[in-house]
XYZ file of C-alpha atoms in Angstrom:
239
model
C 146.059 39.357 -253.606
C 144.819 43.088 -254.613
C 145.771 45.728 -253.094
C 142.929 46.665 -250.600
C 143.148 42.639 -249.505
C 146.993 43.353 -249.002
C 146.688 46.790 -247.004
C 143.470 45.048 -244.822
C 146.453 42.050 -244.674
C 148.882 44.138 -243.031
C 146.649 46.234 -240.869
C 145.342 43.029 -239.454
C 148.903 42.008 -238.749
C 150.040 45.224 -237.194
C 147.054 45.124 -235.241
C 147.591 41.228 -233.903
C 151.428 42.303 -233.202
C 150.550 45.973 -231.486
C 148.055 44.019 -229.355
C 150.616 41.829 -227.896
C 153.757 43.446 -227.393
C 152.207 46.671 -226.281
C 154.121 47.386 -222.976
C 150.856 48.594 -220.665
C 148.518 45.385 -221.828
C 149.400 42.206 -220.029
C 147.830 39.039 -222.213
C 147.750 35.940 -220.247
C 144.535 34.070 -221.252
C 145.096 32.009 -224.538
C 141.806 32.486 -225.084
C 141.562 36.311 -225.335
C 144.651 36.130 -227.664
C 142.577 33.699 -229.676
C 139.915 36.489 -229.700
C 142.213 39.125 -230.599
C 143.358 37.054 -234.203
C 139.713 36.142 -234.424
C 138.511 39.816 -234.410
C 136.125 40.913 -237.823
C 138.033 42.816 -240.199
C 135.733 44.123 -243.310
C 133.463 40.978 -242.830
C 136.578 38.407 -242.442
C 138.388 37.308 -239.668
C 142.095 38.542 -239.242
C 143.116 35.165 -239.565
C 141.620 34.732 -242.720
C 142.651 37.943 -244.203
C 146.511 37.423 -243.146
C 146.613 34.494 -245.352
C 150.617 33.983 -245.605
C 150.859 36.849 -243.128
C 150.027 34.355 -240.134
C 153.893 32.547 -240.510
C 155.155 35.276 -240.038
C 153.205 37.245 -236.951
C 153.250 33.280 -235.513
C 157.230 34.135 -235.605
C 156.893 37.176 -233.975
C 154.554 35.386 -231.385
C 157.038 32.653 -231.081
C 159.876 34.818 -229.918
C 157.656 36.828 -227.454
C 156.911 33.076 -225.986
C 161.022 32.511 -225.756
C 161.778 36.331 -224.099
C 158.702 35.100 -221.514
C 160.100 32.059 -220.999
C 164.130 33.657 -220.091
C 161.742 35.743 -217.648
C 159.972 32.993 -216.551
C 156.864 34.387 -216.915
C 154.397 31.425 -217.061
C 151.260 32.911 -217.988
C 152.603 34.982 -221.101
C 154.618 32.198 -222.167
C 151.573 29.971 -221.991
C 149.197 32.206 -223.807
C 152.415 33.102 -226.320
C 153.065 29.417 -227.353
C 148.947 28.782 -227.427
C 148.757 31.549 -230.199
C 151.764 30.949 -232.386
C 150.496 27.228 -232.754
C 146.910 28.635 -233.495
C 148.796 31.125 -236.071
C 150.872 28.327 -237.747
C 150.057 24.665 -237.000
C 152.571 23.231 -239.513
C 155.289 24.185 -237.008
C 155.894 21.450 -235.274
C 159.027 23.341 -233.550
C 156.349 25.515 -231.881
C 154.037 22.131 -230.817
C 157.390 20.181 -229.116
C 158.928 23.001 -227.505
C 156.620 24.734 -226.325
C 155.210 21.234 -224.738
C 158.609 21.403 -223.424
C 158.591 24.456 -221.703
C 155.315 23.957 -220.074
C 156.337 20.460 -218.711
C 160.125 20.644 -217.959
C 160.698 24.578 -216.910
C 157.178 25.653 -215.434
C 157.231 23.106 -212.884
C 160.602 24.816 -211.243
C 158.626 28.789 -211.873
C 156.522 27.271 -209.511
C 157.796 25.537 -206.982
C 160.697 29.022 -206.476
C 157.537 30.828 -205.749
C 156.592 28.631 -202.903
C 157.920 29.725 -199.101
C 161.158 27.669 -199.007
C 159.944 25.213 -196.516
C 157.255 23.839 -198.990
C 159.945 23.586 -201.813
C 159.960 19.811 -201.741
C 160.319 16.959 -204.149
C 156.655 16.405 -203.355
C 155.570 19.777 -204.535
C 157.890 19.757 -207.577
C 155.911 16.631 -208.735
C 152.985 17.455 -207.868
C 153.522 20.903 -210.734
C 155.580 18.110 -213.247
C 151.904 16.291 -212.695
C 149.960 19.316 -213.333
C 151.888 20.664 -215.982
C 152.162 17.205 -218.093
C 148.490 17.294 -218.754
C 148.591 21.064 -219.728
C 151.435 19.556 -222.210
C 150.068 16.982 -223.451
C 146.552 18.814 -224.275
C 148.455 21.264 -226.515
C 150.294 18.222 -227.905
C 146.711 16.362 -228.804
C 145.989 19.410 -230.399
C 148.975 19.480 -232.358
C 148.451 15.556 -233.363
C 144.954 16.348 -234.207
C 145.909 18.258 -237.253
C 149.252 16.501 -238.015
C 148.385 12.825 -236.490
C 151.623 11.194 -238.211
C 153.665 14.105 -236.529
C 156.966 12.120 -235.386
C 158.282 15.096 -233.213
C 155.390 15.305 -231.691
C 154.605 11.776 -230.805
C 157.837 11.758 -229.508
C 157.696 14.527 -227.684
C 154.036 13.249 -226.033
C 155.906 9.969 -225.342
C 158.616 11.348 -223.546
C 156.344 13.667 -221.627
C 154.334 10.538 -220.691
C 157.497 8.585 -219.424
C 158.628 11.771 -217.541
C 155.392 11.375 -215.336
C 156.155 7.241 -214.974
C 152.712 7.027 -217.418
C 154.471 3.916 -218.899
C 151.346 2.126 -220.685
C 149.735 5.611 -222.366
C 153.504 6.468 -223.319
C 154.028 2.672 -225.040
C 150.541 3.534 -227.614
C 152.382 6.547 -228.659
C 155.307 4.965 -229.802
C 153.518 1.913 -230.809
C 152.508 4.938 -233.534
C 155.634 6.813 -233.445
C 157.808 3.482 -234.520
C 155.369 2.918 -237.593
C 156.666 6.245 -238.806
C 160.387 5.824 -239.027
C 162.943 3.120 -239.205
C 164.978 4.893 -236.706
C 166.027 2.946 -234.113
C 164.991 5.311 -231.454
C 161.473 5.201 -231.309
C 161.394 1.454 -231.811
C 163.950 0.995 -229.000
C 162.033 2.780 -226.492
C 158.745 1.195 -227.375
C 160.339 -2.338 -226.503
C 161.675 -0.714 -223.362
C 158.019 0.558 -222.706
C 156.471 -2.773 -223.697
C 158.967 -4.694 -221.620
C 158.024 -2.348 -218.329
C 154.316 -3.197 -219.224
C 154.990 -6.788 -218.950
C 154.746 -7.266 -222.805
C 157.393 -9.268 -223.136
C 156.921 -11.142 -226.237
C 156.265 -7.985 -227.929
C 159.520 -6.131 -226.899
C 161.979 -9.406 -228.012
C 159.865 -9.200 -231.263
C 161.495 -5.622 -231.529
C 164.549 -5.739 -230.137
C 165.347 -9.006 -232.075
C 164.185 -7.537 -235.562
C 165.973 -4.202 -234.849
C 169.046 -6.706 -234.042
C 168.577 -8.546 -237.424
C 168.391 -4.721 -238.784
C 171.896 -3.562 -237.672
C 174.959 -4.377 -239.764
C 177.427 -6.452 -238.208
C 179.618 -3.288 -237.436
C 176.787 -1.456 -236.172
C 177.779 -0.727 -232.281
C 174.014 -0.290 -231.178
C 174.131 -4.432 -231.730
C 175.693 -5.015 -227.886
C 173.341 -2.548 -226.626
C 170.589 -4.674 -228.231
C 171.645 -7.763 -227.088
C 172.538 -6.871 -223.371
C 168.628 -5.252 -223.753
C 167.416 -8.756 -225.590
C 169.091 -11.006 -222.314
C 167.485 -8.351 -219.526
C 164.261 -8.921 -221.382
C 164.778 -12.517 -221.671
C 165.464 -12.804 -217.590
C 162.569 -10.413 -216.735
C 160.061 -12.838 -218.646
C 161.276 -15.781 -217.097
C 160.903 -14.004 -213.453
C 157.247 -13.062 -214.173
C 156.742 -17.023 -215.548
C 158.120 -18.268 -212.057
């Protein structure tokens, strides 16, 4: 990089990082911060000049999503997390937590904002509804440009489950359990396939996973007390 690219480099970053954290400006539309990094600098984009700039500003970004987040200011942690993916879309930290946040902590923001007499388990689902979608958009993003992400299959999985959308939920670790031998994913795919009435398909698991564990292995009773409730659930549905 010569110098003038390096200088342009740095001015783009102090202007990305002065735009957001200046204390009068209050950026809350992913969009606009999208603008801001997209803005033409000497014919280029400020994304393009930053070149190995952008891991580091995504940092910065990052943290501004976490202080948001201890204020529990929805909007700027929103926009926050939709920029530092946009900055650096190898993080998969950014991708899974921030999915996090936006599905697990937003719904509560909400709901405390409501008069006290609608604060109900009814409302509270309704935002865990809402903000699962929101979640799992960002996720698809993420999965677009790493598709054998396990983190974030995972993390779209257990976002699914969270919002009882069992058969979406068992495709993505269908995926996720190609990825790793870890008994984790596989293990909650058979559950998934199981509650889906796949029965066949979760003993095929279950009883290869069994075959898998050493004989000292205490995940093996867990296995088989999972292989019998399996078993008895299939026979129910054959009655």
């Amino acid at each position: 990089m010569n110098m003038a690219t390096r200088v342009l480099a740095v001015i783009a970053a102090l202007s990305i990082a002065g735009a957001l954290s200046a204390p009068f400006k209050r950026v809350s539309d992913p969009a606009e911060l999208r603008e801001i990094a997209s803005a033409p600098v000497g014919g280029a984009s400020m994304l393009a000049i930053l070149g190995g700039y952008k891991s580091v500003i995504a940092d910065f970004i990052w943290i501004r999503a976490y202080c948001a987040w201890e204020k529990k200011d929805s909007a700027e942690c929103s926009a926050s997390i939709d920029l530092a993916c946009s900055l650096d879309p190898q993080m998969a930290t950014f991708w899974t937590q921030g999915a996090r946040m936006i599905a697990q902590d937003m719904p509560h923001w909400f709901l405390a904002r409501l008069p006290k007499a609608q604060r109900d388990e009814a409302s509270l689902n309704l935002f865990r509804r809402k903000q699962a979608l929101v979640a799992i958009a960002l996720l698809d993003r993420g999965l677009k440009l790493n598709p054998d992400n396990l983190q974030m299959l995972i993390a779209k999985g257990q976002i699914l489950i969270s919002v009882e959308k069992f058969a979406e939920a068992e495709k993505v670790f269908a995926k996720a359990k190609t990825l790793s031998d870890e008994f984790y994913s596989r293990r909650i795919y058979a559950s998934l396939a199981a509650k889906n009435g796949k029965f066949d398909a979760a003993l095929k698991e279950l009883e290869k996973m069994l075959s898998e564990a050493e004989a000292d292995n205490p995940v093996r009773a867990a296995l088989t007390d999972e292989i019998q409730r399996v078993n008895s659930l299939k026979k129910l549905s054959e009655k």
